[in-house]
Short mmCIF file of C-alpha atoms and ligand atoms in Angstrom, two decimals:
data_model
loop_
_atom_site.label_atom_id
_atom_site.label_comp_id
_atom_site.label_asym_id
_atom_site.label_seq_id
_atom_site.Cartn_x
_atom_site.Cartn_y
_atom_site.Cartn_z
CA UNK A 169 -21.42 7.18 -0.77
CA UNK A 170 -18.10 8.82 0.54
CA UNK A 171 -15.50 6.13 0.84
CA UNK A 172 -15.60 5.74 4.94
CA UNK A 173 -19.39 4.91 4.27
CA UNK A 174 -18.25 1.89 1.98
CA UNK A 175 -15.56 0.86 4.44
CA UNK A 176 -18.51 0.05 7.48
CA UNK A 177 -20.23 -1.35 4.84
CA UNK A 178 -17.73 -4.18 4.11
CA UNK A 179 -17.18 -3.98 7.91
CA UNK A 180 -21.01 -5.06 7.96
CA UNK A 181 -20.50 -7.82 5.40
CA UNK A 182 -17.70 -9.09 7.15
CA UNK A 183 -19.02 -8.89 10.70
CA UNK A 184 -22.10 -11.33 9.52
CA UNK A 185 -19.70 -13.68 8.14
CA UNK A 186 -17.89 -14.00 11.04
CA UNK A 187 -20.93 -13.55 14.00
CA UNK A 188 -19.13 -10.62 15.82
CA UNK A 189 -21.45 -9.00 18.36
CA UNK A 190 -22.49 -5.31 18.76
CA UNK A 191 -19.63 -4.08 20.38
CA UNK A 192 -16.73 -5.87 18.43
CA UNK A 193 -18.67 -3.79 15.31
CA UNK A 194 -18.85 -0.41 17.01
CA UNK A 195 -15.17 -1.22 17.61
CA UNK A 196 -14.46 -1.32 14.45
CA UNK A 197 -16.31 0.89 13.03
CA UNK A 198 -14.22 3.93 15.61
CA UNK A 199 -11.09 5.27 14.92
CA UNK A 200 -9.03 5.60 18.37
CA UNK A 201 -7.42 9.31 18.10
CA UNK A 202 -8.32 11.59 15.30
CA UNK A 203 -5.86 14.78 14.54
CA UNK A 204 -6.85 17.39 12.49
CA UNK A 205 -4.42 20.55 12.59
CA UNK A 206 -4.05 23.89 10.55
CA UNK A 207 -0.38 25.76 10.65
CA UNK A 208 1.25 28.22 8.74
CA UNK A 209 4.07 28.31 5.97
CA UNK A 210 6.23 31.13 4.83
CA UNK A 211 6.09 30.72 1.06
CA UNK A 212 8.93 31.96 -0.93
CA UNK A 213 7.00 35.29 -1.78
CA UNK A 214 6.97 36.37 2.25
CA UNK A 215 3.23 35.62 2.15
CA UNK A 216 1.86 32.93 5.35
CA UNK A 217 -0.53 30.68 3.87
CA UNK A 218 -2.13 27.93 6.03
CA UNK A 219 -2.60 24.23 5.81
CA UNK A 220 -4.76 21.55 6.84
CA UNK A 221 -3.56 18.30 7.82
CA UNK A 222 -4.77 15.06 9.74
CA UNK A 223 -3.17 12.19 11.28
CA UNK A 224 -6.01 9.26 12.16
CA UNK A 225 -4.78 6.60 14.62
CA UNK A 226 -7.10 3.84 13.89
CA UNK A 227 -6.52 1.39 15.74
CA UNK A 228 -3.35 0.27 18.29
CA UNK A 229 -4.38 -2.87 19.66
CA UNK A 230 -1.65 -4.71 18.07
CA UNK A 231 1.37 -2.49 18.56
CA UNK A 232 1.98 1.28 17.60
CA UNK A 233 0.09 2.50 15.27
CA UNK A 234 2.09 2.69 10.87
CA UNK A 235 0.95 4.47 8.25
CA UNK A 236 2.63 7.12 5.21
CA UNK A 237 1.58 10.61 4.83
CA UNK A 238 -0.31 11.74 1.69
CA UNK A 239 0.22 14.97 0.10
CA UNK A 240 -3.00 15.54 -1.93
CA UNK A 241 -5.42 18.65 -2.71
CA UNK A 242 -8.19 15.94 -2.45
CA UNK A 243 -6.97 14.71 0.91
CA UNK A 244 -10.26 14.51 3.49
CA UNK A 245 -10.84 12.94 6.75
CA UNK A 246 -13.38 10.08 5.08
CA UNK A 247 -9.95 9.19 3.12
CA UNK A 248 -7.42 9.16 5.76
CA UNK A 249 -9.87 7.49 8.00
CA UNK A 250 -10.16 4.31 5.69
CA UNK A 251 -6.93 4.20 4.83
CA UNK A 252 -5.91 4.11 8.45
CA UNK A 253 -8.37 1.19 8.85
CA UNK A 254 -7.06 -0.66 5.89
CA UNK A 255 -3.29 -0.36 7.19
CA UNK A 256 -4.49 -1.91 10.23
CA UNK A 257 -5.53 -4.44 8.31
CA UNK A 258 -2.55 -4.93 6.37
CA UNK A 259 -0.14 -4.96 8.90
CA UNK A 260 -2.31 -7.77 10.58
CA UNK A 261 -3.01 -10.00 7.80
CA UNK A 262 1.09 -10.24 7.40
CA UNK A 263 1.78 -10.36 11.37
CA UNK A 264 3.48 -8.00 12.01
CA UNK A 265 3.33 -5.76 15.37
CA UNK A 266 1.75 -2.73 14.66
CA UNK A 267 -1.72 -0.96 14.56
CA UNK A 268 -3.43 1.73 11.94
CA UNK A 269 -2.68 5.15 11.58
CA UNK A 270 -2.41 7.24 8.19
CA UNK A 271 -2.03 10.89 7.72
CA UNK A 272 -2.27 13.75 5.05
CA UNK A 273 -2.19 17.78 4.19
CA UNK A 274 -4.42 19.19 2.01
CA UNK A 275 -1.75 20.82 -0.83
CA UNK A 276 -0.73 19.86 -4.09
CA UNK A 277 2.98 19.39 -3.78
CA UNK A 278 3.84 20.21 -7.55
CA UNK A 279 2.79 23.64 -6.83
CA UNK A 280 5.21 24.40 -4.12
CA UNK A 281 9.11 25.17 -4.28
CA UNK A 282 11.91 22.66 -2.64
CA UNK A 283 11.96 25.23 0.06
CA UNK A 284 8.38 24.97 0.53
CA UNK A 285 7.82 21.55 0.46
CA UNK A 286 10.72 21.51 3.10
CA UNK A 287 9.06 24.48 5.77
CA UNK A 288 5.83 22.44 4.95
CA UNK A 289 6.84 19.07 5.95
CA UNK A 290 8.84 20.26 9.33
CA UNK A 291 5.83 22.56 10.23
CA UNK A 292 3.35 19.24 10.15
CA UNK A 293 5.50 17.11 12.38
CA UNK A 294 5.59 20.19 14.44
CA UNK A 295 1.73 20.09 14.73
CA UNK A 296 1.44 16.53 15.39
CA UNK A 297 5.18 15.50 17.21
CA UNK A 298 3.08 14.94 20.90
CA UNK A 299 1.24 11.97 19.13
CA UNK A 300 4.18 10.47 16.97
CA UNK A 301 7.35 8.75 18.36
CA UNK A 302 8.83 4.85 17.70
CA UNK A 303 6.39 3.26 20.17
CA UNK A 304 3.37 5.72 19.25
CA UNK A 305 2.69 6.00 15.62
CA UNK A 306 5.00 5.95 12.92
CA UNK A 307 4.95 7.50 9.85
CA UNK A 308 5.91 6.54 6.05
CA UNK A 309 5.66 7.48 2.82
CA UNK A 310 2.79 7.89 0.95
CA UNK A 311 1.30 9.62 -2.56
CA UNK A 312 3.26 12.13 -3.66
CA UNK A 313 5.92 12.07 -0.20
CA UNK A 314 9.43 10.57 -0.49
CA UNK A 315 12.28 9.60 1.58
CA UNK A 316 13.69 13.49 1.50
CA UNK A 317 10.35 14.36 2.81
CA UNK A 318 10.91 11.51 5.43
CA UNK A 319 14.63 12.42 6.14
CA UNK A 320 12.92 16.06 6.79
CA UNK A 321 10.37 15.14 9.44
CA UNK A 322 13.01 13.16 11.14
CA UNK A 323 15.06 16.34 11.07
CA UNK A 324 12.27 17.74 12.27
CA UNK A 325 11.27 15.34 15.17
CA UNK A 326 14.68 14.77 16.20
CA UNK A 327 15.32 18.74 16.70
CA UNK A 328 12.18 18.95 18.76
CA UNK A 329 13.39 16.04 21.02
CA UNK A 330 17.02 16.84 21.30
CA UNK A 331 17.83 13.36 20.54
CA UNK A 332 18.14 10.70 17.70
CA UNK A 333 15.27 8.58 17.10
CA UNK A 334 15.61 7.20 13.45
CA UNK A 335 12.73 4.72 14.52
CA UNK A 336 10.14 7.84 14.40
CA UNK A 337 9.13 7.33 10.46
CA UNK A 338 10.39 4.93 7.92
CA UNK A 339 11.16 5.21 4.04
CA UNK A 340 14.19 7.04 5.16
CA UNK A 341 17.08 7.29 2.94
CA UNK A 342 19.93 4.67 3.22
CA UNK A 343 22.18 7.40 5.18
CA UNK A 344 19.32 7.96 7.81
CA UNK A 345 18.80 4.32 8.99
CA UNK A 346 16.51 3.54 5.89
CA UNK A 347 16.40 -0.26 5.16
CA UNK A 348 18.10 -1.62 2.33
CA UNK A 349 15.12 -3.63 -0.09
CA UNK A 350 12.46 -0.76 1.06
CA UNK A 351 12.21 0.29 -3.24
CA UNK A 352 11.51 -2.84 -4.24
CA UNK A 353 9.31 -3.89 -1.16
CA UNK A 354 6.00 -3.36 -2.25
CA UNK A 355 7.06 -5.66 -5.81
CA UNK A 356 8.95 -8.24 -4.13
CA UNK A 357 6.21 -8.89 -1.54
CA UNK A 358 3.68 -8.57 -4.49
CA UNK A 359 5.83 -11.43 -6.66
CA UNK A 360 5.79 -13.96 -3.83
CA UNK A 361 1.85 -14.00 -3.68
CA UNK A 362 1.87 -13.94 -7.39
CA UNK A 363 4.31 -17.03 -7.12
CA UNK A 364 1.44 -18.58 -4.65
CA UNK A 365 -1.01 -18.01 -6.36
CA UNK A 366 0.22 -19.19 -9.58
CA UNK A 367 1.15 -22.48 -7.67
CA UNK A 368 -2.24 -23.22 -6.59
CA UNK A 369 -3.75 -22.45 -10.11
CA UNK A 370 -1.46 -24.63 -10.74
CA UNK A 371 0.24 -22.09 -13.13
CA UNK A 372 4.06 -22.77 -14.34
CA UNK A 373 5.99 -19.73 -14.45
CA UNK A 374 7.39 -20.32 -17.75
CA UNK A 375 3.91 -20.85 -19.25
CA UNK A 376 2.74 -17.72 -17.09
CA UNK A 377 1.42 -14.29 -19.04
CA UNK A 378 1.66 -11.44 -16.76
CA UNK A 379 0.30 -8.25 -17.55
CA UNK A 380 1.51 -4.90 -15.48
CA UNK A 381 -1.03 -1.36 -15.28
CA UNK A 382 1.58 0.92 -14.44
CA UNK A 383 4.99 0.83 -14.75
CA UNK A 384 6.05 3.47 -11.36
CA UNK A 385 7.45 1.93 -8.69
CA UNK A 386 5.09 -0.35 -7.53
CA UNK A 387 4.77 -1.89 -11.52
CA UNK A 388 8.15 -1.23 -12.85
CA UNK A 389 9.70 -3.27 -9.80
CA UNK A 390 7.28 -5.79 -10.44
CA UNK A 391 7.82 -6.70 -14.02
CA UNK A 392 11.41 -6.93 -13.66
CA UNK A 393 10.96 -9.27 -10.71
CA UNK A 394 8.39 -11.21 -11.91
CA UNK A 395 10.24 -11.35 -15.61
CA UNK A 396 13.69 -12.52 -13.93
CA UNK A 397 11.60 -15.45 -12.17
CA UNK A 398 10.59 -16.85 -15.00
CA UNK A 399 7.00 -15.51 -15.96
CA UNK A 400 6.44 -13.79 -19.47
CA UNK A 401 5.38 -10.09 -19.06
CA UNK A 402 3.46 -9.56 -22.34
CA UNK A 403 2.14 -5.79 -22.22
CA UNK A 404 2.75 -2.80 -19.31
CA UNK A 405 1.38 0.61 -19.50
CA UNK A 406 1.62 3.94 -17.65
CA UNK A 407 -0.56 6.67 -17.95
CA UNK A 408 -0.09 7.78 -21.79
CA UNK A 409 -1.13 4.16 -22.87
CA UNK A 410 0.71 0.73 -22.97
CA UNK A 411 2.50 -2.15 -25.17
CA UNK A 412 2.01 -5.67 -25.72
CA UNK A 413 4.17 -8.21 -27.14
CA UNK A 414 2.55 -11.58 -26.69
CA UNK A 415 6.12 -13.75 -27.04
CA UNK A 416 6.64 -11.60 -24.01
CA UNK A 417 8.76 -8.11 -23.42
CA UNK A 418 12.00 -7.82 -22.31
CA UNK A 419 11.27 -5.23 -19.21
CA UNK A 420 14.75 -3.83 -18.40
CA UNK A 421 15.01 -2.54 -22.38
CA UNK A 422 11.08 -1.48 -22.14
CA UNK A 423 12.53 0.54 -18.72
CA UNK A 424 15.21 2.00 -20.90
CA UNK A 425 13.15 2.81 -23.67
CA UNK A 426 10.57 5.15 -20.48
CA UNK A 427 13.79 6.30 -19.01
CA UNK A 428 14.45 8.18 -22.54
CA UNK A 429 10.81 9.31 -23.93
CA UNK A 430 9.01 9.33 -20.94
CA UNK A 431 6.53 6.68 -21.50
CA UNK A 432 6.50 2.89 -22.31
CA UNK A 433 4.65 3.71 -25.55
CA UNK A 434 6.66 3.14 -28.93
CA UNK A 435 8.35 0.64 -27.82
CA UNK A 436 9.96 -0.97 -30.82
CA UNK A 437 8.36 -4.70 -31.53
CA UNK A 438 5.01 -4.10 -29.20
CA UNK A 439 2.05 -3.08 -30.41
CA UNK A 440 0.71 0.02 -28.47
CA UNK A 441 -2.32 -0.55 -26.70
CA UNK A 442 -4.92 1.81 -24.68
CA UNK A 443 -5.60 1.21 -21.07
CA UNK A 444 -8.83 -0.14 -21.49
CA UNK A 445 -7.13 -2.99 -23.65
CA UNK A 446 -4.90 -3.94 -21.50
CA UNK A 447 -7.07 -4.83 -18.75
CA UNK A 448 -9.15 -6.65 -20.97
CA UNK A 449 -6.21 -8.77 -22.65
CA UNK A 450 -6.05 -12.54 -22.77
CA UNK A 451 -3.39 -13.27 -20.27
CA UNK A 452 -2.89 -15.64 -17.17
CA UNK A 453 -2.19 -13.36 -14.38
CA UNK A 454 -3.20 -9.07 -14.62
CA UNK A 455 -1.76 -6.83 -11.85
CA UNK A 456 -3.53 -3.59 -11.55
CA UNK A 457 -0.18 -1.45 -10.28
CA UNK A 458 -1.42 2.05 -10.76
CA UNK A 459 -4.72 3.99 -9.37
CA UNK A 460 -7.70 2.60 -7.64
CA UNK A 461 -11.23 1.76 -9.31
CA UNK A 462 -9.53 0.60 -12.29
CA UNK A 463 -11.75 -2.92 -12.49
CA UNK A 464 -15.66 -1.95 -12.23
CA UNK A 465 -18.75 -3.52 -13.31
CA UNK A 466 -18.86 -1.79 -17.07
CA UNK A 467 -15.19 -4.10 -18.03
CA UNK A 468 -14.96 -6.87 -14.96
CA UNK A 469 -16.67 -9.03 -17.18
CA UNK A 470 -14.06 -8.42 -20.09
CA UNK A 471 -11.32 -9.22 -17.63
CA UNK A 472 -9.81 -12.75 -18.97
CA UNK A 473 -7.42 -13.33 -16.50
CA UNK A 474 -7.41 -16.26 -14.26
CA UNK A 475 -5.39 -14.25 -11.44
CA UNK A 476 -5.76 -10.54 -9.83
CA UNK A 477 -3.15 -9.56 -8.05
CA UNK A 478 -3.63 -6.07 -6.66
CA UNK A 479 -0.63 -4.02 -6.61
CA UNK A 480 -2.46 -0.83 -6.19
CA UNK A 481 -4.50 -0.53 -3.25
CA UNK A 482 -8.16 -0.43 -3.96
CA UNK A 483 -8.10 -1.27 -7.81
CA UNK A 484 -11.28 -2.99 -7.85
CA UNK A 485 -14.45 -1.55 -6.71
CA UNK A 486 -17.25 -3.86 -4.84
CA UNK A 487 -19.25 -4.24 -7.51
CA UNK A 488 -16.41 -5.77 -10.04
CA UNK A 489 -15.46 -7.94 -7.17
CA UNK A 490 -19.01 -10.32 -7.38
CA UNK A 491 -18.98 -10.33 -11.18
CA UNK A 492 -15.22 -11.54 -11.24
CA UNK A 493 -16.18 -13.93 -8.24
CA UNK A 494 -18.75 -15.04 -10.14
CA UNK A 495 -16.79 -15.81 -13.32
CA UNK A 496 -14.03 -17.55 -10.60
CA UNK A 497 -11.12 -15.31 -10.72
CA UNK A 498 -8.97 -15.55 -7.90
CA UNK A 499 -8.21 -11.72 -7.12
CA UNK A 500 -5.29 -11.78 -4.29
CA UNK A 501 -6.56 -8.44 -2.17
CA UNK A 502 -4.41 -4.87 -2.07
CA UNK A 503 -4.03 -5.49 2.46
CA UNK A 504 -2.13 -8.96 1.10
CA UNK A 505 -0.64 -8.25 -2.36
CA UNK A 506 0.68 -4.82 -1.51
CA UNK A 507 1.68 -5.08 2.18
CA UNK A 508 5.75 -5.88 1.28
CA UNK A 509 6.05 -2.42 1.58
CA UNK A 510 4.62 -2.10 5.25
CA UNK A 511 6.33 -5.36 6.02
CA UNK A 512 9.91 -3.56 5.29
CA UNK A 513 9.02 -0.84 7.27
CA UNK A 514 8.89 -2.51 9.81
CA UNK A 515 12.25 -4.43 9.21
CA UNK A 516 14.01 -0.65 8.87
CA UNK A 517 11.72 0.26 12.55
CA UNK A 518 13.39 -3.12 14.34
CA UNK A 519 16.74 -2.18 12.66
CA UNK A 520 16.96 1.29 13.95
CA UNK A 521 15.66 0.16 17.19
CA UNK A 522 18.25 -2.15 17.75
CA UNK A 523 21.51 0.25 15.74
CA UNK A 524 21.97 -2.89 13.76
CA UNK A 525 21.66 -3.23 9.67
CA UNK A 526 20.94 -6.48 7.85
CA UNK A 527 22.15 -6.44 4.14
CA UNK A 528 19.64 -7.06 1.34
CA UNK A 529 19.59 -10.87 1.38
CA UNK A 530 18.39 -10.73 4.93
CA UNK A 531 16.15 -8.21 4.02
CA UNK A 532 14.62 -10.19 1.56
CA UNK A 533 14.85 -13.92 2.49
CA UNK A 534 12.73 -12.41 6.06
CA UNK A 535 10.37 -10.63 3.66
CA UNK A 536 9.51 -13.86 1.19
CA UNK A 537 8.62 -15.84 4.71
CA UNK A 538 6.07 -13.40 5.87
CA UNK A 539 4.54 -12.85 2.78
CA UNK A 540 4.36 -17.01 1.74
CA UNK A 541 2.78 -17.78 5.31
CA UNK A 542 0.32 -15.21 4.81
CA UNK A 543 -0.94 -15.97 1.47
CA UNK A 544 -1.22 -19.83 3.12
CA UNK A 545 -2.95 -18.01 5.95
CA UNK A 546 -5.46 -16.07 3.84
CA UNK A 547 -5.77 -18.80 1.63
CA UNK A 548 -6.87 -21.17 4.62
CA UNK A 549 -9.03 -18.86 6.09
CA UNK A 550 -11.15 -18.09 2.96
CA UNK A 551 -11.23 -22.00 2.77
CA UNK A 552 -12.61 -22.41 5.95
CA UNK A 553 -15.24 -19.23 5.80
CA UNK A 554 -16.02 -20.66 1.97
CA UNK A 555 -15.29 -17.22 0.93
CA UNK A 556 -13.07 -15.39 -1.31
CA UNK A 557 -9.53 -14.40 -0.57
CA UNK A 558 -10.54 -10.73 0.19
CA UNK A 559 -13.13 -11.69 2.51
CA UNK A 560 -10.80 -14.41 3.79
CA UNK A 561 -7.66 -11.79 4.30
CA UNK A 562 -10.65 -9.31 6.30
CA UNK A 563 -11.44 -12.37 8.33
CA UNK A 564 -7.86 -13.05 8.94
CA UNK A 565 -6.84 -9.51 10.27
CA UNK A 566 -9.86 -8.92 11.96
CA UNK A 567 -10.20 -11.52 13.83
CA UNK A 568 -6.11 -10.78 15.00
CA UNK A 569 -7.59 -7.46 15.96
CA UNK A 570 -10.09 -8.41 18.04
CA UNK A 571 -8.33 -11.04 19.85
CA UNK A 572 -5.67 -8.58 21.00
CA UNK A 573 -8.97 -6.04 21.86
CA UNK A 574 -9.76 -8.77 24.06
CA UNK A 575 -6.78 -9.37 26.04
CA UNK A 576 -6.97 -6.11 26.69
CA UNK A 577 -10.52 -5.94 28.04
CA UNK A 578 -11.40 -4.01 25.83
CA UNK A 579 -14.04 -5.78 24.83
P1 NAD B 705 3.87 5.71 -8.93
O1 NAD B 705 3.37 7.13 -8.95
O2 NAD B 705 5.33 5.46 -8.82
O3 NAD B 705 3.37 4.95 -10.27
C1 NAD B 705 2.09 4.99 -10.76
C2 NAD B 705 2.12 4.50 -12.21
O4 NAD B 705 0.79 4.42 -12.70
C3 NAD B 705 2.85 5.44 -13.18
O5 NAD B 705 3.59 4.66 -14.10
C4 NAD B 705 1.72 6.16 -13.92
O6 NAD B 705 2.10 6.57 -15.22
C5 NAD B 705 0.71 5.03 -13.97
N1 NAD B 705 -0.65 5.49 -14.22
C6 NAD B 705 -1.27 6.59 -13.78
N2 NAD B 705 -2.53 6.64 -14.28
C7 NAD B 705 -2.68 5.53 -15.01
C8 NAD B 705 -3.74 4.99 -15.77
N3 NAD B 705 -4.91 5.62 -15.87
N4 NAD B 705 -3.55 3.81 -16.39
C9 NAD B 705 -2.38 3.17 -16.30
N5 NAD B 705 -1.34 3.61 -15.62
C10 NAD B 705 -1.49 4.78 -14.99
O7 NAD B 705 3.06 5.01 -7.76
P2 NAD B 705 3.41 3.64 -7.00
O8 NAD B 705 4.15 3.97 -5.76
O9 NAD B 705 3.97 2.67 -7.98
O10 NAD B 705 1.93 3.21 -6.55
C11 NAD B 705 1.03 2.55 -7.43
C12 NAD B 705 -0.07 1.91 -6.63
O11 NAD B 705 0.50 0.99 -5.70
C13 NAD B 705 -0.90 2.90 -5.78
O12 NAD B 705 -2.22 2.43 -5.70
C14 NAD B 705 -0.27 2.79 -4.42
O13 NAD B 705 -1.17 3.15 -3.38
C15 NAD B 705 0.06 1.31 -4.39
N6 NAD B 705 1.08 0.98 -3.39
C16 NAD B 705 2.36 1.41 -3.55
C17 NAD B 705 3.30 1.12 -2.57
C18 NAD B 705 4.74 1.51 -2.73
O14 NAD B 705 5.56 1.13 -1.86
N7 NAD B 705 5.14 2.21 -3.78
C19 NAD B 705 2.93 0.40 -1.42
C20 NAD B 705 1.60 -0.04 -1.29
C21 NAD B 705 0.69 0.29 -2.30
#
């Protein structure tokens, strides 16, 4: 089943949970504005080749729509598609203003030159500048883009408008309006939910094992965080294997130790472990910080944890999530766990908006009171629906979503 399929399926699911009606489904179930565009690029041998690339404004009920840009050879419509729905999820379940978009080019990025990552990047917001802009749709980073990419397409943008317009795209660099805390976002807002959910499992921080897949930005962030509040992080991994030191690792020498051989493996004192272990390790809280489908049916039933808390967006398919309901693991879901990131881009949107720039503390103290009141507000709705938090955090956006759909008459 291609992954838009499994998207109106959970739609479905959801929908009967809830009672919505006919329409509010077939809502739902549509993406507003579909892009697809094909332009050319002068590669550094004089040759044109072309690319494809979409854009897929999902839904802008809410506000404009948000969403990065993924450079992938596997990027498809189905893909972009649900990944625009799930942003407009996201950015509901933590309250903040904006709708669902999400874009991508078909091209694998480590294949091209500096030069022709550049002419690639300014020739896409080229295609699709008519449909972006700070009160449209507005762009990010996603796989395998970066702020240079972003600082590009602003270049870009701002050339074809004659004027500035920072607010177009965010995960800009520091120089180019970027916010300050926008690294560590996606972590910081993960370690507050963590810090929830711990609370409520009535797990102390000091008794707390934590165990990281994935140790980029998402996971590398995230240990350190989690480590300098108090929790024990006792094995991380990457994608040539992992470590595990049960009186817990010290994270900043484990960083070190990557920074030099290119891999958390060998670090001195752990024990090297495979992937496979390390999901199934005996440990308090697991955060899956790395690819999707990494919990399935064939080890959900190995997991041990008490606590999920999804890092990575989609880490767990459907079919892991009933067995680890079933065994009463609380899994906190990717559009809650991981939306710190979106959350900060929309700080740096309001900051270039208004030409004014809050330091880190106020970057931080306003993300750790969205992200608080929406676990509370995920956690009361799944109490109220008798569901779990995933379905609960669905329930809790949706339902946002279809108010505002409302008001409009447009339902
Ligand atoms: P990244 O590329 O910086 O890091 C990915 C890490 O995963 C690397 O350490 C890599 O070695 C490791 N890895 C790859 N394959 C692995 C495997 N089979 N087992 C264990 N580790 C493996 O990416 P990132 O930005 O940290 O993103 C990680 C996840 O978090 C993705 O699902 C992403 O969509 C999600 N996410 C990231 C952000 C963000 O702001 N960075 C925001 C929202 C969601």
């Amino acid at each position: 089943m291609s992954v838009f399929e499994n998207v109106k399926e959970n739609i479905d699911y959801v929908a009967k949970t809830m009672k919505l009606d006919e329409g509010e489904v077939e809502l739902l179930k549509s993406p507003k504005r579909i892009v697809q565009v094909n332009f050319p690029v002068k590669m550094d041998n004089g040759r044109i080749r072309r690319f494809n690339g979409y854009r897929v404004q999902y839904n802008d009920a809410r506000g404009p729509t948000k969403g990065g840009i993924r450079y992938h050879p596997k990027v498809d419509l189905g893909e972009v598609k649900s990944l625009a729905f799930w942003m407009a999820l996201k950015c509901a379940v933590v309250g903040i203003p904006y709708g669902g978009a999400k874009g991508g080019i078909e091209v694998d990025p480590k294949g091209l030159s500096d030069r022709e990552l550049e002419s690639l990047s300014r020739a896409y917001v080229k295609s699709i500048h008519e449909i972006i802009g700070p009160t449209k749709d507005v762009p990010a980073p996603d796989v395998y883009t970066n702020p240079q990419i972003m600082a590009w397409m602003l270049d870009e943008y701002e050339k074809i408008r004659g004027e500035h317009s920072p607010g177009v795209i965010t995960g800009k660099p520091i120089e180019l309006g970027g916010s300050q805390g926008r690294g560590s976002a996606t972590a910081q807002g993960g370690a507050f939910v963590l810090d929830e959910a711990a609370r409520i499992q009535n797990l102390k921080p000091n008794k707390t094992s934590v165990v990281v897949q994935g140790f980029g930005n998402a996971g590398s962030y995230m240990a350190k965080i989690v480590s300098k509040m108090g929790y024990k992080i006792t094995a991380v991994s990457d994608s040539k294997g992992g470590v595990l030191d049960e009186k817990g690792l010290d994270v900043g020498k484990v960083e070190k130790h990557k920074e030099k051989t290119g891999s958390v493996k060998d670090f001195v004192g752990a024990k090297n472990i495979s992937n496979k272990e390390l999901l199934e390790l005996e440990c308090d809280v697991l955060v899956p910080a790395a690819l999707e489908n990494q919990i399935t049916k064939d080890n959900a039933n190995k997991v041990e944890a008490e606590v999920i808390v999804e890092l990575a967006n989609g880490p767990t398919t459907p079919d892991a999530d009933k067995i680890l309901d079933k065994k009463g693991v609380m899994v906190v879901p990717d559009i809650l766990a991981n939306a710190g990131g979106v959350t900060v881009s929309y700080f740096e949107w309001v900051q270039n908006l208004y030409g004014y720039y809050w330091p880190a503390k106020e970057v931080h103290d306003k993300l750790e009171k969205i992200m608080r009141k929406a676990f509370g507000e995920v956690y009361s709705k799944s109490d109220e629906y008798k569901t779990n938090l995933r379905t609960g955090a669905w329930i809790l956006a949706i339902e946002k979503i279809i108010n505002a759909e409302r008001a409009r008459g447009n339902i």
